[in-house]
Coordinates of N, CA, C and O in Angstrom, one line a residue:
X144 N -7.8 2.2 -5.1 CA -7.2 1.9 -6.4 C -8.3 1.9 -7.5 O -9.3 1.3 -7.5
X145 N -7.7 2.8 -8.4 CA -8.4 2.7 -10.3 C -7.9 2.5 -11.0 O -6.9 3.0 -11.4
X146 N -8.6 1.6 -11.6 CA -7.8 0.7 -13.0 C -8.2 0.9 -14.0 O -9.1 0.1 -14.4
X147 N -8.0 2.0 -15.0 CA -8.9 2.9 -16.3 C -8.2 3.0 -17.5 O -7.0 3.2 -17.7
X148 N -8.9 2.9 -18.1 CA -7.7 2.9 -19.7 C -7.0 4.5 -19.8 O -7.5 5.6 -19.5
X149 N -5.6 4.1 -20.4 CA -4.7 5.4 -20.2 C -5.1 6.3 -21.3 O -6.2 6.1 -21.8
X150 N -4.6 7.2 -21.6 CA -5.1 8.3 -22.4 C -3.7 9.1 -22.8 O -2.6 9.3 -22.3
X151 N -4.1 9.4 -23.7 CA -2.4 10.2 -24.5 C -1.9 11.2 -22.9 O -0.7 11.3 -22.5
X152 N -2.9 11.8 -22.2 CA -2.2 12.7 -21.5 C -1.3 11.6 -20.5 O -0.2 12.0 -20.0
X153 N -1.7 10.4 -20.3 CA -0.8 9.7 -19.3 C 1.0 9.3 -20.3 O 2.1 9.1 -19.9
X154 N 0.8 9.4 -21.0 CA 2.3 9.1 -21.8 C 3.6 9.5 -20.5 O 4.1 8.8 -19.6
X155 N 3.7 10.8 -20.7 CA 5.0 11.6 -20.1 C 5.5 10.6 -18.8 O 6.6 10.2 -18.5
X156 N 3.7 10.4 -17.9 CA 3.5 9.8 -16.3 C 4.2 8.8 -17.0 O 5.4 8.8 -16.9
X157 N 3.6 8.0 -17.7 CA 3.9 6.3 -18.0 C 5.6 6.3 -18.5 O 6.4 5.3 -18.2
X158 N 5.9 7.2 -19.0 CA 7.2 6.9 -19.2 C 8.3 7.2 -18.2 O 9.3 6.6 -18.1
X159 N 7.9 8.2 -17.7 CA 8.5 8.2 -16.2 C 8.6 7.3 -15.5 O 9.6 7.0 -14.9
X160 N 7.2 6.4 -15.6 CA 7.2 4.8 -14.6 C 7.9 4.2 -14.8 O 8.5 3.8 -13.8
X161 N 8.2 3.7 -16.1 CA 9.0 3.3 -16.3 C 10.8 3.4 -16.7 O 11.4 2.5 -17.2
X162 N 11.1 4.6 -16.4 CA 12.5 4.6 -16.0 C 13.0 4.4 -14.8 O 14.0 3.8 -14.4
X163 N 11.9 5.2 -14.2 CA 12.0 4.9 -12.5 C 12.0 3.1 -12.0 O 12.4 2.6 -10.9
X164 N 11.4 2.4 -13.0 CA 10.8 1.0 -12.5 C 12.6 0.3 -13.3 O 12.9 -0.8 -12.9
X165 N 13.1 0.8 -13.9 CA 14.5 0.6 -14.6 C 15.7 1.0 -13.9 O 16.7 0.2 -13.9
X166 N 15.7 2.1 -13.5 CA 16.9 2.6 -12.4 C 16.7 1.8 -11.0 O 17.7 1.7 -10.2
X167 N 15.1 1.1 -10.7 CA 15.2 0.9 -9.5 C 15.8 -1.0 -9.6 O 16.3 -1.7 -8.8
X168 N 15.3 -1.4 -11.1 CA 15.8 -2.7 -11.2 C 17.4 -2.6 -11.1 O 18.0 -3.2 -10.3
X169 N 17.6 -2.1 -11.7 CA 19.1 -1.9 -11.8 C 20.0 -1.9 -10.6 O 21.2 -2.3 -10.5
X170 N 19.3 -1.2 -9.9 CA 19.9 -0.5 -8.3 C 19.6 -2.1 -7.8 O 20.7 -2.6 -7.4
X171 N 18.8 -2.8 -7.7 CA 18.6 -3.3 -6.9 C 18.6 -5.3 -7.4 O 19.6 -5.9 -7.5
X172 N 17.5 -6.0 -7.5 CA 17.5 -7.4 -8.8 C 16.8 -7.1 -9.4 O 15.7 -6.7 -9.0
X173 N 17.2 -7.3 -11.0 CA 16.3 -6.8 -12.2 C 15.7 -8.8 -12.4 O 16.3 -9.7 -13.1
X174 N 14.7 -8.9 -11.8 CA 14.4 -10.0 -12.3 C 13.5 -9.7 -13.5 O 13.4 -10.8 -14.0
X175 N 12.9 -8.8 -14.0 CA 12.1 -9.1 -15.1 C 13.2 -9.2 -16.5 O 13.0 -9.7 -17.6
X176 N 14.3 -8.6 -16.1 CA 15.6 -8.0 -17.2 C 15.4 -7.4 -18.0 O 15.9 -7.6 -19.1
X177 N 14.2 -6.1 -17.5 CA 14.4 -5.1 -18.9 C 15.3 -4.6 -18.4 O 15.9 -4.8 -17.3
X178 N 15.6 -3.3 -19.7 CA 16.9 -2.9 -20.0 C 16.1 -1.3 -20.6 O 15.3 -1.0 -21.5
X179 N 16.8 -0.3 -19.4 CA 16.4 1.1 -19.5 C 17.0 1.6 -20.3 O 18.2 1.8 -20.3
X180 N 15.7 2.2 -21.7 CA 15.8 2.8 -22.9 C 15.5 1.6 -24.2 O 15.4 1.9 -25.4
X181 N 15.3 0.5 -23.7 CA 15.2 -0.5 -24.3 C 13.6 -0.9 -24.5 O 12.9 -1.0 -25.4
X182 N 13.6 -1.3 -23.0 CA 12.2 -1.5 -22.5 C 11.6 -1.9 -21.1 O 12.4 -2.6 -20.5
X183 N 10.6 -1.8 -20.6 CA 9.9 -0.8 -21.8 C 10.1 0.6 -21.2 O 10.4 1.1 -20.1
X184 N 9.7 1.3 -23.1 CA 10.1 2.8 -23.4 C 8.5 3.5 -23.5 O 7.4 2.9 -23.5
X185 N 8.8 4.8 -23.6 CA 7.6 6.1 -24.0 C 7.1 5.7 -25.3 O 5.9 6.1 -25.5
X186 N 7.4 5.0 -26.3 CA 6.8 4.3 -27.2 C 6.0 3.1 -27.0 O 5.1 2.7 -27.9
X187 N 6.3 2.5 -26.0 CA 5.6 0.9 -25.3 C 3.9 2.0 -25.0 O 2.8 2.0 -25.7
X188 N 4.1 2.7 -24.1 CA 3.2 3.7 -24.1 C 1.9 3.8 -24.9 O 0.8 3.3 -25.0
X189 N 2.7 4.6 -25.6 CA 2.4 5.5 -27.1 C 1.8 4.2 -27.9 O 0.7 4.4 -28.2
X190 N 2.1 3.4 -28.1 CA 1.8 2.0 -28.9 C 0.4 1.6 -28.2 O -0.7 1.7 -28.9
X191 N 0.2 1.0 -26.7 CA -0.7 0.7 -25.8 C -2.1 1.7 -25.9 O -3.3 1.5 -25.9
X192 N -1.6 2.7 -26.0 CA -2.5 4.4 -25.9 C -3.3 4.1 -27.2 O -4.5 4.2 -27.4
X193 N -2.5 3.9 -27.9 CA -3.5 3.6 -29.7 C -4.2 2.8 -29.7 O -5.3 2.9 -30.0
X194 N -3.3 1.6 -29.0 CA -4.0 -0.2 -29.7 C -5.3 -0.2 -28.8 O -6.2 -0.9 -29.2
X195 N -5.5 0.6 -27.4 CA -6.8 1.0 -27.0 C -6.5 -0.1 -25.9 O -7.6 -0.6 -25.6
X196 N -5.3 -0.7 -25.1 CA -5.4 -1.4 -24.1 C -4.4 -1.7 -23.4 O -4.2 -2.9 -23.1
X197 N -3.6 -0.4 -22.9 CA -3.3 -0.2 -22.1 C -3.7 0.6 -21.0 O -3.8 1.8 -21.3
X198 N -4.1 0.2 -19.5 CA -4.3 0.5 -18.5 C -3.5 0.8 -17.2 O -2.9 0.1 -16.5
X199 N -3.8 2.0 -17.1 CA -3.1 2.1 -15.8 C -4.1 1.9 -14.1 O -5.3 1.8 -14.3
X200 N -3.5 1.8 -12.8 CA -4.1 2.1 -12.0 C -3.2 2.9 -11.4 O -2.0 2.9 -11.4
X201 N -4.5 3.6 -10.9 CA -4.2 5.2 -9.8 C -4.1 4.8 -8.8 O -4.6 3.7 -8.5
X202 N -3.2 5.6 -7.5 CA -3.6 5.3 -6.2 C -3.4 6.8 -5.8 O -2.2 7.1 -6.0
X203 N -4.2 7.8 -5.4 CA -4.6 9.4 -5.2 C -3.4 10.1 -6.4 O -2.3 10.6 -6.3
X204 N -4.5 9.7 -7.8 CA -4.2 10.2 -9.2 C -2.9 10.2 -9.7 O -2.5 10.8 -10.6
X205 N -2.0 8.8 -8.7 CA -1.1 8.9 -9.4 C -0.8 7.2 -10.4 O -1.3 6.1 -10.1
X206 N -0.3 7.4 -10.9 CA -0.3 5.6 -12.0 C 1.0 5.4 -10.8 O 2.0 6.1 -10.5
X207 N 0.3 3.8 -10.0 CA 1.0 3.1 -9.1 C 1.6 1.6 -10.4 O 2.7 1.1 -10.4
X208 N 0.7 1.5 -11.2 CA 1.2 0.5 -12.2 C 0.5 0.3 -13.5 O 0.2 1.4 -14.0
X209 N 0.0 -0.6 -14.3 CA 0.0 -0.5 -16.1 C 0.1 -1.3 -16.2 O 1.1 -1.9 -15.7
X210 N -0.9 -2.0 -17.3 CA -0.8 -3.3 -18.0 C -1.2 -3.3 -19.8 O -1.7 -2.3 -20.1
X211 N -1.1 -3.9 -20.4 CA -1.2 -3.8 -21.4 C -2.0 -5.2 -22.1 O -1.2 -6.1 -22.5
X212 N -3.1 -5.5 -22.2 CA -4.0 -6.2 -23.0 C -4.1 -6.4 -23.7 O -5.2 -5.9 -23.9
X213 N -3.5 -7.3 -25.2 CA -3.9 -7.3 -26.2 C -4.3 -8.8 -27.0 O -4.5 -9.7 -26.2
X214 N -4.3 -8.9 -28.1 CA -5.1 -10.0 -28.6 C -3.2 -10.8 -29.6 O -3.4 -11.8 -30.4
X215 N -1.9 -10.3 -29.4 CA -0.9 -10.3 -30.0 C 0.3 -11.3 -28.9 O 1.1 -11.0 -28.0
X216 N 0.0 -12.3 -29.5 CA 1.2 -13.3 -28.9 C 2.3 -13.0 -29.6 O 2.2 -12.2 -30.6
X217 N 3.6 -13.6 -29.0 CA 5.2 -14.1 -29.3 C 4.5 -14.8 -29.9 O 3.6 -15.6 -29.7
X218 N 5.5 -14.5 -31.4 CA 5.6 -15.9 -32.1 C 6.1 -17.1 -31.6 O 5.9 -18.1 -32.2
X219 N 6.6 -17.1 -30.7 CA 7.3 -18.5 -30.1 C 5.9 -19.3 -29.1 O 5.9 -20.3 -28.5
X220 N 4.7 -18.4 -29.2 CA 3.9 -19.3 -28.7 C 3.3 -20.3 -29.2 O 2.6 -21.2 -28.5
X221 N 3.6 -20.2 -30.8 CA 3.4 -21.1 -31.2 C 3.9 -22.5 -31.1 O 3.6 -23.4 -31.9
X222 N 4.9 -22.8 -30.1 CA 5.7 -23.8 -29.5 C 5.0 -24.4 -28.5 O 5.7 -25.1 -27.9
X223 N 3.9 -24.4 -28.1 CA 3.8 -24.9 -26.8 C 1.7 -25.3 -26.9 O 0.8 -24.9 -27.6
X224 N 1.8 -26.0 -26.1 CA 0.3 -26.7 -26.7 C -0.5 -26.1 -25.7 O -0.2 -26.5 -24.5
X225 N -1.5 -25.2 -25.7 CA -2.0 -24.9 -25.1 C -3.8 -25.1 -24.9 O -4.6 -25.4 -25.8
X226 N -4.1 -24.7 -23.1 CA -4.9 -25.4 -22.7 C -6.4 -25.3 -23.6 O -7.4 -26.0 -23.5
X227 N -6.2 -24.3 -24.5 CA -8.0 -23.6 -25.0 C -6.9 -23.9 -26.5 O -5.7 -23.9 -26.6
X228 N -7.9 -24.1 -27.6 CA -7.4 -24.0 -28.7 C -8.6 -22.8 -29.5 O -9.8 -23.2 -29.7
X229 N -8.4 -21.7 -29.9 CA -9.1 -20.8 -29.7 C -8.1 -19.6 -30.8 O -6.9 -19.4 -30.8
X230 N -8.9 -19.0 -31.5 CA -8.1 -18.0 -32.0 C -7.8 -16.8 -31.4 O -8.7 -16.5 -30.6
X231 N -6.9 -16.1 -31.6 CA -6.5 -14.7 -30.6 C -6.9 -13.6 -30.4 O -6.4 -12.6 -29.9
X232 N -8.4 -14.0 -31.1 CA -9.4 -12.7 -31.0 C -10.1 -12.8 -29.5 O -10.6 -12.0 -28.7
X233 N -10.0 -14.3 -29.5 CA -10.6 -14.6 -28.1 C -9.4 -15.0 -27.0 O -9.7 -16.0 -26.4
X234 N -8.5 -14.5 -26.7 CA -7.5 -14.8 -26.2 C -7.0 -13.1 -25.9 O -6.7 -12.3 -26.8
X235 N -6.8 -12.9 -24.4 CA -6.0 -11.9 -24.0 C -4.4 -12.1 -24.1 O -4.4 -13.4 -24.2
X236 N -3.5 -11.8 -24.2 CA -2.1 -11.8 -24.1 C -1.8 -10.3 -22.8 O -2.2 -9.2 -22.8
X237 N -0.9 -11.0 -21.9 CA -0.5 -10.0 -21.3 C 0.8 -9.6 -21.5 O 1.6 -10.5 -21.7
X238 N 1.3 -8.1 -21.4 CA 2.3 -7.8 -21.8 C 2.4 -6.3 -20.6 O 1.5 -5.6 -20.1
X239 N 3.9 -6.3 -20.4 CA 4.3 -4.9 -19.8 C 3.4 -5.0 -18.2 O 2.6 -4.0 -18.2
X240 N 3.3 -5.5 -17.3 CA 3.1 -5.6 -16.0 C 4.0 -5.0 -15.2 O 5.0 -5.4 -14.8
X241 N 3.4 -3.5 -15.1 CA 4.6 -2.5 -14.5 C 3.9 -2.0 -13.0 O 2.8 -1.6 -12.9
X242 N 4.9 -2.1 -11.8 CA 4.5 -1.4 -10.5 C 5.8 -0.6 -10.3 O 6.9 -1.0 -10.5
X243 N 5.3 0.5 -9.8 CA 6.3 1.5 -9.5 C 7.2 1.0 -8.5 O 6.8 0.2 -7.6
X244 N 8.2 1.4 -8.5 CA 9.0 1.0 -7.1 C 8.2 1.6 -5.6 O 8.1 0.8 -4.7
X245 N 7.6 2.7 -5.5 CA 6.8 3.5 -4.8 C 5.4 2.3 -4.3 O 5.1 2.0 -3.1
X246 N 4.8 2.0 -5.0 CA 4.0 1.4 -4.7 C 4.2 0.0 -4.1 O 3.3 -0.5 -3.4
X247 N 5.7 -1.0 -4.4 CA 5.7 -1.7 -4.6 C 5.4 -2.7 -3.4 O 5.7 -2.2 -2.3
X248 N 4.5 -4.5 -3.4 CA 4.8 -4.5 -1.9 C 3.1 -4.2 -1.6 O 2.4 -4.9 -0.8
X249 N 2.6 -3.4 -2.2 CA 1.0 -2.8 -1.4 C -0.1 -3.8 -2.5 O -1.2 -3.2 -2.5
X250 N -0.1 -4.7 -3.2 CA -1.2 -5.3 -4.2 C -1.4 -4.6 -5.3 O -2.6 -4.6 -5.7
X251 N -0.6 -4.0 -5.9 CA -0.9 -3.6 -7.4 C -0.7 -4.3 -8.4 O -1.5 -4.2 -9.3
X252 N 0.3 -5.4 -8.5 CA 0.7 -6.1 -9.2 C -0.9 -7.4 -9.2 O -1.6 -7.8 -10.1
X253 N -1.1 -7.6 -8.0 CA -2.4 -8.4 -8.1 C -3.5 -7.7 -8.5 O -4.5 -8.1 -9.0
X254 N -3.3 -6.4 -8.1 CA -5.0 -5.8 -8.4 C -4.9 -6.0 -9.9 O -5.8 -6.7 -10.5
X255 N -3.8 -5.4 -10.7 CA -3.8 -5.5 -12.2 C -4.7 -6.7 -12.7 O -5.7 -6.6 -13.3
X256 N -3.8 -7.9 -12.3 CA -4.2 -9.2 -12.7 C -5.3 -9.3 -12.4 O -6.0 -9.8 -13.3
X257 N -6.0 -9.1 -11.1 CA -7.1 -9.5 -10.9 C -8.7 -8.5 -11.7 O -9.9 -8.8 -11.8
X258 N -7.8 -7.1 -12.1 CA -8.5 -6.5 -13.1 C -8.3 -7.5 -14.6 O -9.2 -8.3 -14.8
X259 N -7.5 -7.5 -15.3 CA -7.5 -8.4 -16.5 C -8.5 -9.7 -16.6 O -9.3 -9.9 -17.5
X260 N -8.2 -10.5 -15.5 CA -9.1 -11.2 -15.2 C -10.8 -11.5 -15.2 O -11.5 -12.4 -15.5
X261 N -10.9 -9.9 -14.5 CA -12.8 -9.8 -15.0 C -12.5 -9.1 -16.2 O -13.3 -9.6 -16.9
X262 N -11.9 -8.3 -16.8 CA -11.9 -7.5 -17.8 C -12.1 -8.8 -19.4 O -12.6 -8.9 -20.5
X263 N -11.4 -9.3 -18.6 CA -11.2 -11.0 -19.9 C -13.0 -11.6 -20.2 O -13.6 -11.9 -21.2
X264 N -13.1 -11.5 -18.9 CA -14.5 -12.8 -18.9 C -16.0 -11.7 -19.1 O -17.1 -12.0 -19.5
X265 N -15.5 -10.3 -18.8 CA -16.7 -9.6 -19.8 C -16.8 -9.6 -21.2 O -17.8 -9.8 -21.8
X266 N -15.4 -9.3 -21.7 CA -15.0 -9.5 -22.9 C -15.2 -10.7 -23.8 O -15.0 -10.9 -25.0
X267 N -15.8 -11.7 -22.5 CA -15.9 -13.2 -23.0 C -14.7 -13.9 -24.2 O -14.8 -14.2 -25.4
X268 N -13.4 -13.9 -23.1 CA -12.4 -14.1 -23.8 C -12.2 -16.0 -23.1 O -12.6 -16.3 -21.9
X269 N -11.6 -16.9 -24.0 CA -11.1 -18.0 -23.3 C -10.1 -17.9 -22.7 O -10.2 -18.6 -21.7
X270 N -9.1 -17.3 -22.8 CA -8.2 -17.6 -21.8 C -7.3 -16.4 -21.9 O -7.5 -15.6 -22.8
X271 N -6.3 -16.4 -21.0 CA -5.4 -15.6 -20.8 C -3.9 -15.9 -21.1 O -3.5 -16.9 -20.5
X272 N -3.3 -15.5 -21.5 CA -1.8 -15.9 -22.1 C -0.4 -14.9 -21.6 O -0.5 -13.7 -21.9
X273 N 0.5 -15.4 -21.0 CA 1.5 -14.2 -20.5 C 2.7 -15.3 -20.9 O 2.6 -16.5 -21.2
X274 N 3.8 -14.4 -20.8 CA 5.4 -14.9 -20.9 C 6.0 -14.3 -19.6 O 5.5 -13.5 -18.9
X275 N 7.1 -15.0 -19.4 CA 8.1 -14.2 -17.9 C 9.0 -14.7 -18.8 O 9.0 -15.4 -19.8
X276 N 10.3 -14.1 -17.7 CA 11.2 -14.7 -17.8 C 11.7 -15.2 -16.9 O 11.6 -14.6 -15.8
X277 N 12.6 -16.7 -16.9 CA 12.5 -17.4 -16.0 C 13.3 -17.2 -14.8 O 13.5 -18.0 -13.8
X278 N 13.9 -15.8 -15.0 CA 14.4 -15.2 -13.5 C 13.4 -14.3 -12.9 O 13.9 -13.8 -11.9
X279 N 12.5 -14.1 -13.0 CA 11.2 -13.0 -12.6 C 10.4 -14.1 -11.6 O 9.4 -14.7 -12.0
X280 N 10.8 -14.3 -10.5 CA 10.6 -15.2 -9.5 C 9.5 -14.6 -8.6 O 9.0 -15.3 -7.7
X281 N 9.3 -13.4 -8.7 CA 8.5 -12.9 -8.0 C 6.9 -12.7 -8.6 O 5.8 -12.6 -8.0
X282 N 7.3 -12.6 -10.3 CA 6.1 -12.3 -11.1 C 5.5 -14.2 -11.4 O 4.4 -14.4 -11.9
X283 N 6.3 -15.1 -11.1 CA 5.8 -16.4 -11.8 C 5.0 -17.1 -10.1 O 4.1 -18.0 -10.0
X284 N 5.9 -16.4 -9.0 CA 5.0 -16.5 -7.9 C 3.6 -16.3 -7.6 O 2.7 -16.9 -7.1
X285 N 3.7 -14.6 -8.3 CA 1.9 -14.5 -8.3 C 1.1 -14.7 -9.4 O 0.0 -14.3 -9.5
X286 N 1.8 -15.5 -10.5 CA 0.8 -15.7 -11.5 C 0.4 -17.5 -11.0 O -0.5 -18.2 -11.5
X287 N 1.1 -17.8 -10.2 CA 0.8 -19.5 -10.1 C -0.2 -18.8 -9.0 O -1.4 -18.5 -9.4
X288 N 0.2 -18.4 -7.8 CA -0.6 -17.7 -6.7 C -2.1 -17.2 -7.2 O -3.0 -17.3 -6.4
X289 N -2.3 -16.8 -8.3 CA -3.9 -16.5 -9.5 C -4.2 -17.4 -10.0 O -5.1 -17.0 -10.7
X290 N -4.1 -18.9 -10.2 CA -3.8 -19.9 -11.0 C -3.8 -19.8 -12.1 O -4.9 -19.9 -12.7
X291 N -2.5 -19.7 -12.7 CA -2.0 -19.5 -14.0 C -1.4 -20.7 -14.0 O -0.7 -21.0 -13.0
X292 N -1.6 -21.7 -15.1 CA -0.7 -22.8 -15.4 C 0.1 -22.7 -16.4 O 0.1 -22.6 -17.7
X293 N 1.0 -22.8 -15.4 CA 2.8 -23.2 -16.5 C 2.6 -24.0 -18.0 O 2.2 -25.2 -17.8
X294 N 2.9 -23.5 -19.5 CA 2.5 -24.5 -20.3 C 3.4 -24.8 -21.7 O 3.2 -25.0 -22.9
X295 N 4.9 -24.6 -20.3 CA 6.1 -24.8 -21.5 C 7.2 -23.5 -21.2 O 6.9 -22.6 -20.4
X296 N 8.3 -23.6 -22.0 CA 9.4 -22.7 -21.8 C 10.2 -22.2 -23.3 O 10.7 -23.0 -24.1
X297 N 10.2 -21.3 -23.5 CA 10.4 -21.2 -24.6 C 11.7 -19.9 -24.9 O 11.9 -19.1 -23.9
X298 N 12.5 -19.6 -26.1 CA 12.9 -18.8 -26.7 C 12.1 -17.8 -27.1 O 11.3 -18.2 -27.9
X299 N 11.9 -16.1 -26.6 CA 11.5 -15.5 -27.5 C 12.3 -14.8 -28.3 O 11.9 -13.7 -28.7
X300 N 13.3 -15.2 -28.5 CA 14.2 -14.6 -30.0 C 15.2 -12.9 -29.7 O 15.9 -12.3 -30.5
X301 N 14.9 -12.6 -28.3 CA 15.4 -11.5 -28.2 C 16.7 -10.7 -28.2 O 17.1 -9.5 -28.1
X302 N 17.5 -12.1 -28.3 CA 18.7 -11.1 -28.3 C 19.7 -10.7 -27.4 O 20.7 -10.2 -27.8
X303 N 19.5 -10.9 -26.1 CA 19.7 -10.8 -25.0 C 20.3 -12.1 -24.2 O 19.5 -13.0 -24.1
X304 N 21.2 -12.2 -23.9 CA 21.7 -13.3 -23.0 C 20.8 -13.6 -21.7 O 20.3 -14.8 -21.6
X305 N 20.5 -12.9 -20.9 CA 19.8 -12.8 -19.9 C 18.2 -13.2 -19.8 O 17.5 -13.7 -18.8
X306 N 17.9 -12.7 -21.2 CA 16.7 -12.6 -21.6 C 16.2 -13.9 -22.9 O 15.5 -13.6 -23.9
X307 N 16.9 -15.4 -22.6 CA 16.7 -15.9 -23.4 C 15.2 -16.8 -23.6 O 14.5 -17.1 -24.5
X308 N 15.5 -16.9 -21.9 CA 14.1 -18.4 -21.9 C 13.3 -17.3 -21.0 O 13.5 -16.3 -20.4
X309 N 11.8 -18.1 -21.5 CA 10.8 -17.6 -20.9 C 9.6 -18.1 -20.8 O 9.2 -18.4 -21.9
X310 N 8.8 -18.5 -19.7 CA 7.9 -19.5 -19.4 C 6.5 -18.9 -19.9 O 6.3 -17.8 -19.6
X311 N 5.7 -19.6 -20.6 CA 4.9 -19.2 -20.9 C 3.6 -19.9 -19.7 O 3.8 -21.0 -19.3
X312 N 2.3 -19.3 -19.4 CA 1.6 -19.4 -18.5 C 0.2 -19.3 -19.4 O 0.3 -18.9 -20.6
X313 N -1.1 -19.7 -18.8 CA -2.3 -19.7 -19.2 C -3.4 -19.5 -18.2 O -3.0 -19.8 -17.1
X314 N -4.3 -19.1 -18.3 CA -5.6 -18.5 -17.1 C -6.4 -19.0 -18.2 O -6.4 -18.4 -19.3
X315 N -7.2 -20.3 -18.1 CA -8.6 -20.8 -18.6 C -9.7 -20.1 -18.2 O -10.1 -20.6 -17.1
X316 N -10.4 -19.2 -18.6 CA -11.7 -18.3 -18.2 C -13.3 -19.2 -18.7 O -14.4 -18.7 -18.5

């Protein structure tokens, strides 16, 4: 496994990932509750590819999954007291934690994390910040499983019935 920053040529791959990672929620339990064509889209991509921090990993050249790193909370995090008081220059946010259906099951979803992780503490970042939602039982498994502490639940405004509440989590680095 390679975990390398994506590059305009990965767009088409990345967007593929993610329909395929949408028809397969669909088909099967969509616990994260995105919604194919919604999100995430070829633009989630395209946005990541610019802001210079989205990453995919390979497994024999192909993107098994993708994460997205940035310094940009939910406004609704401003709800919740968190463990580092720190501005968000120093603060990762994670966003878009995608594994293919293909890969899924084999440690991609941890390798991600546990790349972000060192990627954080070279960067000499305080802490790490993510949202779920509170049906994504499988993703709030392995972020307690990394020790991520639970630090409140909140609305992020989206719109969605499904998609109302969402636990916000912390990684103190």
């Amino acid at each position: 496994m390679i975990v390398e920053k994506a590059t305009q040529e990965d767009i088409n791959e990345l967007e593929a990932l993610y329909n395929n990672l949408n028809d397969y929620l669909e088909a099967n339990v969509n616990y994260s509750g995105w919604i194919k064509g919604v999100y995430p889209i070829r633009e989630t991509a395209i946005k990541g590819i610019e802001g210079d921090n989205l990453f995919v990993l390979r497994i024999d050249n192909t993107i098994a999954g993708s994460i997205i790193l940035n310094n940009e909370p939910e406004k609704a995090y401003d709800e919740v007291e968190w463990g580092v008081d720190a501005d968000y220059k120093e603060i990762f946010v994670i966003h878009t934690l995608v594994v293919s259906p293909q890969y899924m099951q084999q440690g991609v979803g941890c390798e991600l994390m546990t790349f972000a992780h060192e990627y954080a503490l070279k960067q000499n970042m305080k802490s790490i910040r993510l949202d779920v939602s509170i049906h994504n039982m499988p993703a709030i498994a392995l972020y307690e499983k990394l020790g991520y502490k639970y630090m409140g639940t909140v609305d992020l405004g989206l719109n969605y019935a499904h998609l109302k509440w969402f636990k916000l989590y912390e990684l103190l680095l």
